[in-house]
Tab-separated table of C-alpha atoms and ligand atoms in Angstrom:
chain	number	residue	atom	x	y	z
A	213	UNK	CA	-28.052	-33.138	-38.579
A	214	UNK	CA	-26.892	-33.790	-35.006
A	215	UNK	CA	-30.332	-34.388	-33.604
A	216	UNK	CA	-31.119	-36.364	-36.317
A	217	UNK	CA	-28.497	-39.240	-36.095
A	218	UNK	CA	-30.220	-41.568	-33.402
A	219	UNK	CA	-33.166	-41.547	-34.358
A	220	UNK	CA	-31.642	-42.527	-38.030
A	221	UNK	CA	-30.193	-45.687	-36.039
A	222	UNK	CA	-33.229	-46.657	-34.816
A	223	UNK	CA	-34.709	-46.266	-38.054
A	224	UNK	CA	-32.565	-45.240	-41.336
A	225	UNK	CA	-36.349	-44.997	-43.081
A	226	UNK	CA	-37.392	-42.236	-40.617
A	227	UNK	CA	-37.026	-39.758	-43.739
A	228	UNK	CA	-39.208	-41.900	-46.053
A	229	UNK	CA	-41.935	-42.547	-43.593
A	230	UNK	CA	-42.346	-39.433	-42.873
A	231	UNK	CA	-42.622	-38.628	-46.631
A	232	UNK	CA	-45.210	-40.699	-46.726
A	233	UNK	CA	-47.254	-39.798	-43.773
A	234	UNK	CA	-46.562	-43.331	-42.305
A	235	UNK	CA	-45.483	-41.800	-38.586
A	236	UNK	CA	-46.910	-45.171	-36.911
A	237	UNK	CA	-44.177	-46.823	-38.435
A	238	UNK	CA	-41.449	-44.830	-37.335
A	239	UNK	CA	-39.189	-46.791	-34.551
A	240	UNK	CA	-38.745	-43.858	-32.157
A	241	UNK	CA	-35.412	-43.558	-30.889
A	242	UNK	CA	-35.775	-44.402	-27.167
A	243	UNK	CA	-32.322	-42.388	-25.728
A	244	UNK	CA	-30.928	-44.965	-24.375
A	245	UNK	CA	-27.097	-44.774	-25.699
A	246	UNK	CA	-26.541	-48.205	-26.236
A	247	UNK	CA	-25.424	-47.000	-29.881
A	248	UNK	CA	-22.624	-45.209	-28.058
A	249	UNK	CA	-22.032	-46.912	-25.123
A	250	UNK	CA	-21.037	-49.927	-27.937
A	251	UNK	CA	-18.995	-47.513	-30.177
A	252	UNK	CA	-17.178	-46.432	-27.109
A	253	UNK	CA	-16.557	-50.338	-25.564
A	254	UNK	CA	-15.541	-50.815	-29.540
A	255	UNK	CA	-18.289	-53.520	-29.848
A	256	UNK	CA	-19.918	-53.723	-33.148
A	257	UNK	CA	-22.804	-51.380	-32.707
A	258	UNK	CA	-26.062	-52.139	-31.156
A	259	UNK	CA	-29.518	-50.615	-31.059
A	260	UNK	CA	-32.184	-50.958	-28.620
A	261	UNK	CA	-34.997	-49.822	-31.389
A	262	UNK	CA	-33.263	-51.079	-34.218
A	263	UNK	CA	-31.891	-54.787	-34.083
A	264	UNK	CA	-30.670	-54.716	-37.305
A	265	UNK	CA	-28.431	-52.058	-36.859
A	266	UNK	CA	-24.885	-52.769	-37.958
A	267	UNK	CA	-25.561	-56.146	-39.316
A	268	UNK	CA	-27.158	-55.052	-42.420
A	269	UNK	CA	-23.735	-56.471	-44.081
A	270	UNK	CA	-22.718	-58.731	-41.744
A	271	UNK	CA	-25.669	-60.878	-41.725
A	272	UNK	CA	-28.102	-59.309	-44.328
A	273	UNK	CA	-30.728	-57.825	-42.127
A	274	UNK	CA	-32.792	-55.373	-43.989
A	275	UNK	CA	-34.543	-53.142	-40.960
A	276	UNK	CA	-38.026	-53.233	-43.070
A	277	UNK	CA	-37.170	-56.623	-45.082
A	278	UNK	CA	-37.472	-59.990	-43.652
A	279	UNK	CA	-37.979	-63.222	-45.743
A	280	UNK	CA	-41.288	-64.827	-45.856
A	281	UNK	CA	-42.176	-68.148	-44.066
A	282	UNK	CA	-41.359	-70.999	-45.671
A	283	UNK	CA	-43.534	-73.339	-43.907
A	284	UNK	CA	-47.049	-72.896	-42.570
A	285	UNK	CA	-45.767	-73.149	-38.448
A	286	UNK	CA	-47.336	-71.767	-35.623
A	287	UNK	CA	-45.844	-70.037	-33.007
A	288	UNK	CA	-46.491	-69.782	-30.015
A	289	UNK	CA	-44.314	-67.080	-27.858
A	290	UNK	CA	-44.550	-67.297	-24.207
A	291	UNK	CA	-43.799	-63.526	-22.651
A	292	UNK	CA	-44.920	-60.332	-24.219
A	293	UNK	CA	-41.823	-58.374	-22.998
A	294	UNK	CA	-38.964	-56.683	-25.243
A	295	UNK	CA	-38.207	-60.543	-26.827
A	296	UNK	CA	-40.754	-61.746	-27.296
A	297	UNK	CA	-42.376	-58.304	-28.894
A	298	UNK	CA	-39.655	-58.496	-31.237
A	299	UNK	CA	-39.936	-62.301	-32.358
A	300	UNK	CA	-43.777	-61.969	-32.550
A	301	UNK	CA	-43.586	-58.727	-35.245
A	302	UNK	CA	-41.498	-60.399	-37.303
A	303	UNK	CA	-42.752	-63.932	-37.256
A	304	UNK	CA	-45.511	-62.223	-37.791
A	305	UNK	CA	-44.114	-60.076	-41.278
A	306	UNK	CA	-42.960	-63.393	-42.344
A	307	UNK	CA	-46.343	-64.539	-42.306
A	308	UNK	CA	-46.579	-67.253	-39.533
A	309	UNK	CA	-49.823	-67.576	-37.720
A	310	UNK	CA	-48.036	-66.584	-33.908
A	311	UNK	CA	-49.727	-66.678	-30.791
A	312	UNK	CA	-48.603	-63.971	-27.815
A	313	UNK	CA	-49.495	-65.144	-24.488
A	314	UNK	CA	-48.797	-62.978	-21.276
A	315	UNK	CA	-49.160	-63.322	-18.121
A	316	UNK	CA	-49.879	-59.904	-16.734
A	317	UNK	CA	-52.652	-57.571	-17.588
A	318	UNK	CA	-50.262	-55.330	-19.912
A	319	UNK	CA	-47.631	-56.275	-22.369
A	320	UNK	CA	-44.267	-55.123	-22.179
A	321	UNK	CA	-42.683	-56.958	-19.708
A	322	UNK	CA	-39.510	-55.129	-18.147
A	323	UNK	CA	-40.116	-52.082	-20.522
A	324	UNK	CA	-43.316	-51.263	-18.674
A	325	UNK	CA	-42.051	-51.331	-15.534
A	326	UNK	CA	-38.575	-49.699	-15.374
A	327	UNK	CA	-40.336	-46.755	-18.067
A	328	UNK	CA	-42.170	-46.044	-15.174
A	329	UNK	CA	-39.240	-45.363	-12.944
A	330	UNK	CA	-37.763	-40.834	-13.112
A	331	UNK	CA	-37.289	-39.990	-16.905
A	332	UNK	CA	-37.205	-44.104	-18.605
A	333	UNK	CA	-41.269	-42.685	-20.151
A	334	UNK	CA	-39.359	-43.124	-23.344
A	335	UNK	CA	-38.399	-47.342	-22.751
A	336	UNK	CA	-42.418	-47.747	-23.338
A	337	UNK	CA	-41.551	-46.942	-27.042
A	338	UNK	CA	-39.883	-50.293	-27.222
A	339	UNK	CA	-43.713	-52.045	-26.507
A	340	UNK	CA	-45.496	-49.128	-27.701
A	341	UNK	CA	-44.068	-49.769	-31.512
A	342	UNK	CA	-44.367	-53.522	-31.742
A	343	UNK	CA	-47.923	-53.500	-30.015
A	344	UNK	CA	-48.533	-51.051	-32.896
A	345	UNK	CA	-47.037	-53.090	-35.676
A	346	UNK	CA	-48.678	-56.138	-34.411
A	347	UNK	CA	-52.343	-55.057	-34.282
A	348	UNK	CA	-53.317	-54.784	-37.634
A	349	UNK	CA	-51.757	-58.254	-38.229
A	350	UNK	CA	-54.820	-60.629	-38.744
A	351	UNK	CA	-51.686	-63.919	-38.346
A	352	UNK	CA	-50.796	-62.293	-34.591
A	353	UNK	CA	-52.855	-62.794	-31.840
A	354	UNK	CA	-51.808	-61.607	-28.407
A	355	UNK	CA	-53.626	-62.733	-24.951
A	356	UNK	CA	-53.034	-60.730	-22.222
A	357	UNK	CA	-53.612	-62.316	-18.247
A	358	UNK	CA	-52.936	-65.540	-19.657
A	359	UNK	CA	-50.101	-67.198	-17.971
A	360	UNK	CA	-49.473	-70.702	-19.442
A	361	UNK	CA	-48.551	-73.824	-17.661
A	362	UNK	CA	-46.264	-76.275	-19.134
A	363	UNK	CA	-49.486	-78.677	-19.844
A	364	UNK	CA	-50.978	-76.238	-21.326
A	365	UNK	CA	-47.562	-75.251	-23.859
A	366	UNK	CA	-47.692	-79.473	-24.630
A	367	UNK	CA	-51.867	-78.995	-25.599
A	368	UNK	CA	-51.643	-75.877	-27.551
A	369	UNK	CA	-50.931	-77.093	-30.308
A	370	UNK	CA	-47.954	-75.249	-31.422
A	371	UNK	CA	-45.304	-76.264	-33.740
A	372	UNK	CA	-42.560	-73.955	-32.431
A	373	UNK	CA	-42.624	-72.643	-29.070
A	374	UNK	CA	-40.368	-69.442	-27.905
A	375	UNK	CA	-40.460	-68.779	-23.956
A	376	UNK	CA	-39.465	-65.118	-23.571
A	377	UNK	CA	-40.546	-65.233	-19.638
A	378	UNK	CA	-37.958	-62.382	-18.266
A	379	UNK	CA	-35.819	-62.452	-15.544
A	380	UNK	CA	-35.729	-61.672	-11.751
A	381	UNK	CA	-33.723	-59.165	-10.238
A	382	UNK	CA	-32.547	-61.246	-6.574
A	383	UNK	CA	-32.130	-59.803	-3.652
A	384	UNK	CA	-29.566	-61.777	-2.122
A	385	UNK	CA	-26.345	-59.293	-3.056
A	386	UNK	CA	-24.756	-62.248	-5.036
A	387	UNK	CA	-22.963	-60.417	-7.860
A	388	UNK	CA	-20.076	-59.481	-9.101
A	389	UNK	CA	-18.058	-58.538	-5.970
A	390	UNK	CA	-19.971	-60.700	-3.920
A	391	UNK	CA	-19.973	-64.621	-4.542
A	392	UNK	CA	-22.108	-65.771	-1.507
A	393	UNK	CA	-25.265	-64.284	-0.361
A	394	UNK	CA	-25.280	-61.188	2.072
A	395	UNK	CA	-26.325	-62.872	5.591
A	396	UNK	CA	-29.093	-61.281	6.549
A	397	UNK	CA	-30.583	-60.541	2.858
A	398	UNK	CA	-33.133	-63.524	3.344
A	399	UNK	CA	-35.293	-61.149	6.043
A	400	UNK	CA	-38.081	-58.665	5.349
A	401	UNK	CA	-35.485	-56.160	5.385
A	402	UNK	CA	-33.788	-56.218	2.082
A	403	UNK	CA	-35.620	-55.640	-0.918
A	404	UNK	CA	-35.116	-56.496	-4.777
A	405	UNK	CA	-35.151	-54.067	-7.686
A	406	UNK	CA	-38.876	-55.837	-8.999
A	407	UNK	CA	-40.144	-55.115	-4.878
A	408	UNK	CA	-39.062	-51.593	-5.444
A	409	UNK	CA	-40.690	-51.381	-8.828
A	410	UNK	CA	-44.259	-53.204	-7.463
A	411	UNK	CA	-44.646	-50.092	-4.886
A	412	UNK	CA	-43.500	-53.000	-2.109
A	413	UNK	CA	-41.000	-50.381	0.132
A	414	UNK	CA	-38.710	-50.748	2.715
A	415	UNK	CA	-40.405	-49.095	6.002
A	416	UNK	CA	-39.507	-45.556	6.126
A	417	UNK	CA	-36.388	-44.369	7.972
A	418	UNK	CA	-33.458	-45.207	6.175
A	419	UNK	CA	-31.915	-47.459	3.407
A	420	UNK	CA	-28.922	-48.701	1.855
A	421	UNK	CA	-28.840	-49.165	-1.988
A	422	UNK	CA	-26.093	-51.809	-2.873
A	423	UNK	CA	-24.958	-51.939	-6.479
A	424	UNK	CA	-22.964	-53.812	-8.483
A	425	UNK	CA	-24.629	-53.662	-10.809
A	426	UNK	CA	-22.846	-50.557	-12.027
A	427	UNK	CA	-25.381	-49.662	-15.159
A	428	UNK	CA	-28.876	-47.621	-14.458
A	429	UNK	CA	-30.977	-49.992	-12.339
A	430	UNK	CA	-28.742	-48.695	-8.729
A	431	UNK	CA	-28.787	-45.542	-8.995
A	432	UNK	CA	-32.504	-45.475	-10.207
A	433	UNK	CA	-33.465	-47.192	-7.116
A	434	UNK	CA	-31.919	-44.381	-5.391
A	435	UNK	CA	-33.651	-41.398	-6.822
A	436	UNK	CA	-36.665	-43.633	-6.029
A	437	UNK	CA	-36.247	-44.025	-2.813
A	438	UNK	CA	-34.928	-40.227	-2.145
A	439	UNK	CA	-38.052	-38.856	-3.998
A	440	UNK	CA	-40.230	-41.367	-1.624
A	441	UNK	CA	-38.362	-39.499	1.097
A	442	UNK	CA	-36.174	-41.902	2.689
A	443	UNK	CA	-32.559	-41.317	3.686
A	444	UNK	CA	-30.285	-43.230	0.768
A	445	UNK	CA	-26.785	-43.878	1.001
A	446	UNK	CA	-25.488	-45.776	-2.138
A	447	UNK	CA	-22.804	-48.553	-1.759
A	448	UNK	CA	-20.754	-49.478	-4.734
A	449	UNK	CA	-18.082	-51.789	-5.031
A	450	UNK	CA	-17.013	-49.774	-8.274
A	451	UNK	CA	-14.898	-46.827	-8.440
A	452	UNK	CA	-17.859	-44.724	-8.917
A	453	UNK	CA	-22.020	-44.768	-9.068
A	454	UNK	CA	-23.044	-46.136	-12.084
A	455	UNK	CA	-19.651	-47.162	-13.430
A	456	UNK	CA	-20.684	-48.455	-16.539
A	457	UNK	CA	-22.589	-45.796	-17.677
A	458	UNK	CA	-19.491	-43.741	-18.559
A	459	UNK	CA	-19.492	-46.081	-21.614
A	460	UNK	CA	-23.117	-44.415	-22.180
A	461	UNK	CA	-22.104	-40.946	-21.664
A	462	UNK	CA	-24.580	-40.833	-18.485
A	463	UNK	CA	-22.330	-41.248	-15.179
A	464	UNK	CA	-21.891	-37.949	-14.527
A	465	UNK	CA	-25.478	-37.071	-14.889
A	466	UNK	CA	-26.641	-39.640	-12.583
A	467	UNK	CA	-23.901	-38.262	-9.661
A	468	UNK	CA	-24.851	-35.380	-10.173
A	469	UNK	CA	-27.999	-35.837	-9.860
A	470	UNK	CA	-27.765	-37.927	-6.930
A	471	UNK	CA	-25.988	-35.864	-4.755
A	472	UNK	CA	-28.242	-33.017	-5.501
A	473	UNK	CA	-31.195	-34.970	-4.029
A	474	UNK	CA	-28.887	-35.394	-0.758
A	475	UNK	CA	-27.985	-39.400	-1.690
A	476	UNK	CA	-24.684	-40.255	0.287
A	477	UNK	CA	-22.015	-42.266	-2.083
A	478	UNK	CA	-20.070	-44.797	-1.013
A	479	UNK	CA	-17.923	-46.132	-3.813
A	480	UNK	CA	-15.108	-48.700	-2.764
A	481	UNK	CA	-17.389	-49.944	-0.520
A	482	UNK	CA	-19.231	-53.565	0.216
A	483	UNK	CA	-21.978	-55.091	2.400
A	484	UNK	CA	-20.493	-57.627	5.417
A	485	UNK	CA	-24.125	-58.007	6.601
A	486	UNK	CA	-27.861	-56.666	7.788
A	487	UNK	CA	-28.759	-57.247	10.879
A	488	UNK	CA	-31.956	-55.868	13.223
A	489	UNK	CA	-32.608	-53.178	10.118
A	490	UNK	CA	-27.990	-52.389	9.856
A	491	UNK	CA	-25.952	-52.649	7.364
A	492	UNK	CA	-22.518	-53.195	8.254
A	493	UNK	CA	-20.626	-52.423	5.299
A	494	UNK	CA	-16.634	-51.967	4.541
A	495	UNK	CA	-14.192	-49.958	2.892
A	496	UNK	CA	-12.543	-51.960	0.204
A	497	UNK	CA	-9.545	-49.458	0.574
A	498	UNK	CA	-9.005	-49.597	4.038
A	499	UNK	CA	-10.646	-52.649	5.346
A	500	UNK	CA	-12.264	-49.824	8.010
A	501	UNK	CA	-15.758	-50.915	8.739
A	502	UNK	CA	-18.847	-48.931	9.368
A	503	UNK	CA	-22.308	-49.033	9.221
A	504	UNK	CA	-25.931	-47.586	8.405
A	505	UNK	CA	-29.077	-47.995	9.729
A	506	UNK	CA	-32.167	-49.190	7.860
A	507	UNK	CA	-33.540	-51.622	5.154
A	508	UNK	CA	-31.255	-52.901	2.271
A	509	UNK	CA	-31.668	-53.040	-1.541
A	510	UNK	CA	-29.076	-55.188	-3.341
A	511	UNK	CA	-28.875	-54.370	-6.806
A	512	UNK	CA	-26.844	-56.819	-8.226
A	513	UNK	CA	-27.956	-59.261	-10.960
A	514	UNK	CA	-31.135	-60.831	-12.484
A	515	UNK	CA	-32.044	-64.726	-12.842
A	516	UNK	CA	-33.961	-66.418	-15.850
A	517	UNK	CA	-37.193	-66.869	-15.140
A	518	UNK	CA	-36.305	-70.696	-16.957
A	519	UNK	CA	-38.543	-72.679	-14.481
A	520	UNK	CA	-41.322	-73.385	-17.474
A	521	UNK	CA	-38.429	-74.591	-20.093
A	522	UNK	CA	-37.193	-77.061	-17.365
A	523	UNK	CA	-40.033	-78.527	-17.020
A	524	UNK	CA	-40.515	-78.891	-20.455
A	525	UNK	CA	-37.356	-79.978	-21.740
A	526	UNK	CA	-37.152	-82.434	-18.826
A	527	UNK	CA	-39.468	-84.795	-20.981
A	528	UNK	CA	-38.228	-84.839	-24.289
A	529	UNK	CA	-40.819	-87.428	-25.291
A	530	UNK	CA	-44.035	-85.136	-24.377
A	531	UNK	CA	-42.669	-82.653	-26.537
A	532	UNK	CA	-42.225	-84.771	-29.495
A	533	UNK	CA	-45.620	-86.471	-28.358
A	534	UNK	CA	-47.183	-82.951	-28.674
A	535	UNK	CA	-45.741	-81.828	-32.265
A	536	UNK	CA	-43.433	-79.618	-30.938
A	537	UNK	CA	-40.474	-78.955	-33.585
A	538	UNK	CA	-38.642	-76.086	-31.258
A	539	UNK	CA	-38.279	-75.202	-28.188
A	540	UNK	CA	-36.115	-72.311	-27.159
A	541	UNK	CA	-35.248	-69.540	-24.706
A	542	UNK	CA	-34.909	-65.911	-25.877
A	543	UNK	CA	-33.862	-62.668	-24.184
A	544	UNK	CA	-33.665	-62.140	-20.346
A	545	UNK	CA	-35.104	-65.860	-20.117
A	546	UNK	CA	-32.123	-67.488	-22.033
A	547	UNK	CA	-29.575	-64.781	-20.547
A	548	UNK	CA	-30.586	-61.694	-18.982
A	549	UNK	CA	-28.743	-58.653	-19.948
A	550	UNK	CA	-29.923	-55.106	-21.598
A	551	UNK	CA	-32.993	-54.218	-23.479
A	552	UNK	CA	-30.771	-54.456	-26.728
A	553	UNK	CA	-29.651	-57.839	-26.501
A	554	UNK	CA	-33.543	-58.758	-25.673
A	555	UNK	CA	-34.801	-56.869	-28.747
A	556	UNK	CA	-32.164	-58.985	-30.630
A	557	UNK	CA	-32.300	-62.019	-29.466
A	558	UNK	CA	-36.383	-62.177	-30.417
A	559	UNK	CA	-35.432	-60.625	-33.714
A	560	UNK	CA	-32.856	-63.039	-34.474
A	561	UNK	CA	-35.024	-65.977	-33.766
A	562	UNK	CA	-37.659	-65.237	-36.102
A	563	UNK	CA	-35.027	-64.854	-38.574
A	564	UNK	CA	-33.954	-67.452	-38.444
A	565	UNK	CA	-36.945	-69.807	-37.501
A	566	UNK	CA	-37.424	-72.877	-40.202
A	567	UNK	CA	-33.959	-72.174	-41.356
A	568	UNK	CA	-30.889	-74.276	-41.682
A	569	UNK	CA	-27.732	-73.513	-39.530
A	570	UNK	CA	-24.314	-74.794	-40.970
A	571	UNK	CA	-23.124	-75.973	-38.030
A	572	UNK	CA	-19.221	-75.426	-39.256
A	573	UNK	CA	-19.555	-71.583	-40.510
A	574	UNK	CA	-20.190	-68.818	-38.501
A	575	UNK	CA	-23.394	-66.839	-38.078
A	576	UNK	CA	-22.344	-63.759	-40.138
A	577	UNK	CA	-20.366	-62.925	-43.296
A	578	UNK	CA	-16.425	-62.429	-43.105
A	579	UNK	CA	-14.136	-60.772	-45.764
A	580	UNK	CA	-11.699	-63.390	-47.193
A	581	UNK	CA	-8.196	-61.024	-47.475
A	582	UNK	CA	-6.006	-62.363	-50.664
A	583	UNK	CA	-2.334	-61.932	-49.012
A	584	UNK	CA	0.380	-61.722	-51.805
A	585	UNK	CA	3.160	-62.998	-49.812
A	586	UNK	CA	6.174	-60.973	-51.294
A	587	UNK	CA	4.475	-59.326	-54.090
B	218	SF4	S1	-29.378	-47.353	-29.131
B	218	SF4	FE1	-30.903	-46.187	-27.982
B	218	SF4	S2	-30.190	-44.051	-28.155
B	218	SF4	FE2	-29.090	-45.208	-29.717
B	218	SF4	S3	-30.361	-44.941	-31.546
B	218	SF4	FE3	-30.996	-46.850	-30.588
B	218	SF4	S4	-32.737	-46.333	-29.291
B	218	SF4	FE4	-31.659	-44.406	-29.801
């Protein structure tokens, strides 16, 4: 019963569909720990598989029900990543004729990449169901190598248009802790999350991972770079590697972990600067400073990749000129954050595509309480 309660979150029909021999359907639980991470932030829950879980009341999601179209739109979704997998399914359910253009050679977007980094095989799941669910649909087309210009949005032809383009880790160490860039981070010697990830690596020696980002992405980019064979020492403003992952029950697998493959920890610590391949760094405790040699990899935040929507919106007129009803930003592109709030972002707009907002209630039921003052 244990083992069976996330994948029940990521789909409560798991049971039913296996009944009835329908395994492609089943939305594989991924292991991510979102569902927990939210119970234990006390956040309504969330699931990266399942965007409908725990608003099946609140806003009347079904997880295998959607309503069907209710005008004869098409669609066109810019970025075949976790959004805008999501918002092409279920236009697609609802019956729109959608178009799914991607720039690179496999869809996916983020998912592919980071389930290629130690142990995330199971983040391809997130693609892997919603390329399934999509195929058979004759309404859903999907074009892979096919990166669109904004002239090319305006021709389409499209009466909604949904950029889901990603975002961009940056490798400048602006974050949380720090507000300005690192100097130094603008040479060949630092090196984003996405380098990592496209096999472009520091030269060997040594390297200093820098993250505040405090959930997976850090401390992933150290294992990386250990198992490539360089010497890591991770630098965290936080009190700890991975901070947030405590909420995800995975912090003190990931320490663990990393000091068993000989990383060095640093917590309390920050980057002053890297200079001829050093990092000077500080103690936030003491003020003492120190330093490392080698390359630097700031793992700090990611940044829309919105350049396509401002260009687009800039000209109102050669929108309306082209038919276009809609145009909006969904997932990493509109705000980057996890997989989960991706998935549910593209869910949520073909929800609620061709359908009225009232623009003085609120998105989601409420309970009215009847107080009986006195009685
Ligand atoms: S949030 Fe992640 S771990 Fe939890 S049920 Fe969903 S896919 Fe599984």
């Amino acid at each position: 019963m244990i083992c069976a309660a996330r994948p029940s979150i990521a789909d409560p029909f798991l049971p039913k569909k296996i009944k009835e021999g329908r395994v492609e359907d089943i939305r594989e639980c991924i292991g991510c720990n979102i569902c927990a991470a939210w119970n234990n932030i006390s956040a309504p829950i969330r699931c990266t598989q399942n965007p409908t879980m725990g608003e099946e009341w609140r806003k009347g999601w079904h997880p295998e029900k959607i309503a069907p179209k209710s005008t004869d739109s098409h669609v066109l979704v810019v970025g075949a990543g976790p959004a805008g997998l999501e918002a092409a399914h279920q236009l697609g359910k609802r019956g729109y004729r959608v178009t799914l253009a991607e720039t690179a050679a496999q869809a996916g977007g983020r998912v592919s990449r980071e389930s290629a980094l130690p142990n995330l095989n199971a983040w391809a799941r997130v693609r892997d169901y919603r390329l399934g669910q999509i195929a058979p649909m004759v309404n859903v087309d999907l074009y892979l190598n096919s990166e669109l210009s904004a002239n090319q949005i305006l021709e389409f032809g499209a009466d909604h248009v949904a950029l889901a383009t990603g975002a961009t880790w940056r490798r400048d160490g602006v974050g949380r802790h720090l507000r300005k860039p690192i100097p130094g981070a603008d040479s060949s010697n630092s090196f984003s999350p996405d380098d990592i990830m496209d096999g472009k690596l520091p030269e060997k020696g040594s390297v200093v991972v820098y993250d505040d980002d405090h959930y997976y992405m850090g401390g992933m980019m150290a294992e990386v770079l250990a198992g490539e064979g360089y010497q890591v020492t991770l630098v965290t403003p936080g009190l700890c590697v991975s901070s947030w992952t405590e909420h995800s029950l995975e912090q003190e697998h990931i320490e663990k972990r990393l000091v068993g493959i000989g990383v060095e920890i640093l917590p309390r610590h920050s980057v002053l600067s890297l200079s001829d391949a050093v990092v000077q760094l500080k103690n936030l405790v003491t003020g003492e400073t120190l330093q490392r040699p080698g390359s630097l990899v700031p793992v700090t935040m990611r940044l829309p990749n919105d350049a396509l929507y401002d260009k687009l919106v800039a000209d109102q007129g050669k929108l309306d000129a082209a038919g276009i009803k809609s145009l909006r930003r969904i997932g990493d592109c509109f705000g980057p954050g996890t997989i989960a709030a991706a998935v549910y972002e593209g869910h949520r707009y073909a929800r609620e595509l061709d359908t009225e907002a009232n623009p003085d209630g609120v998105p989601f039921k409420t309970v009215k309480y009847d107080l009986e003052l006195g009685g």
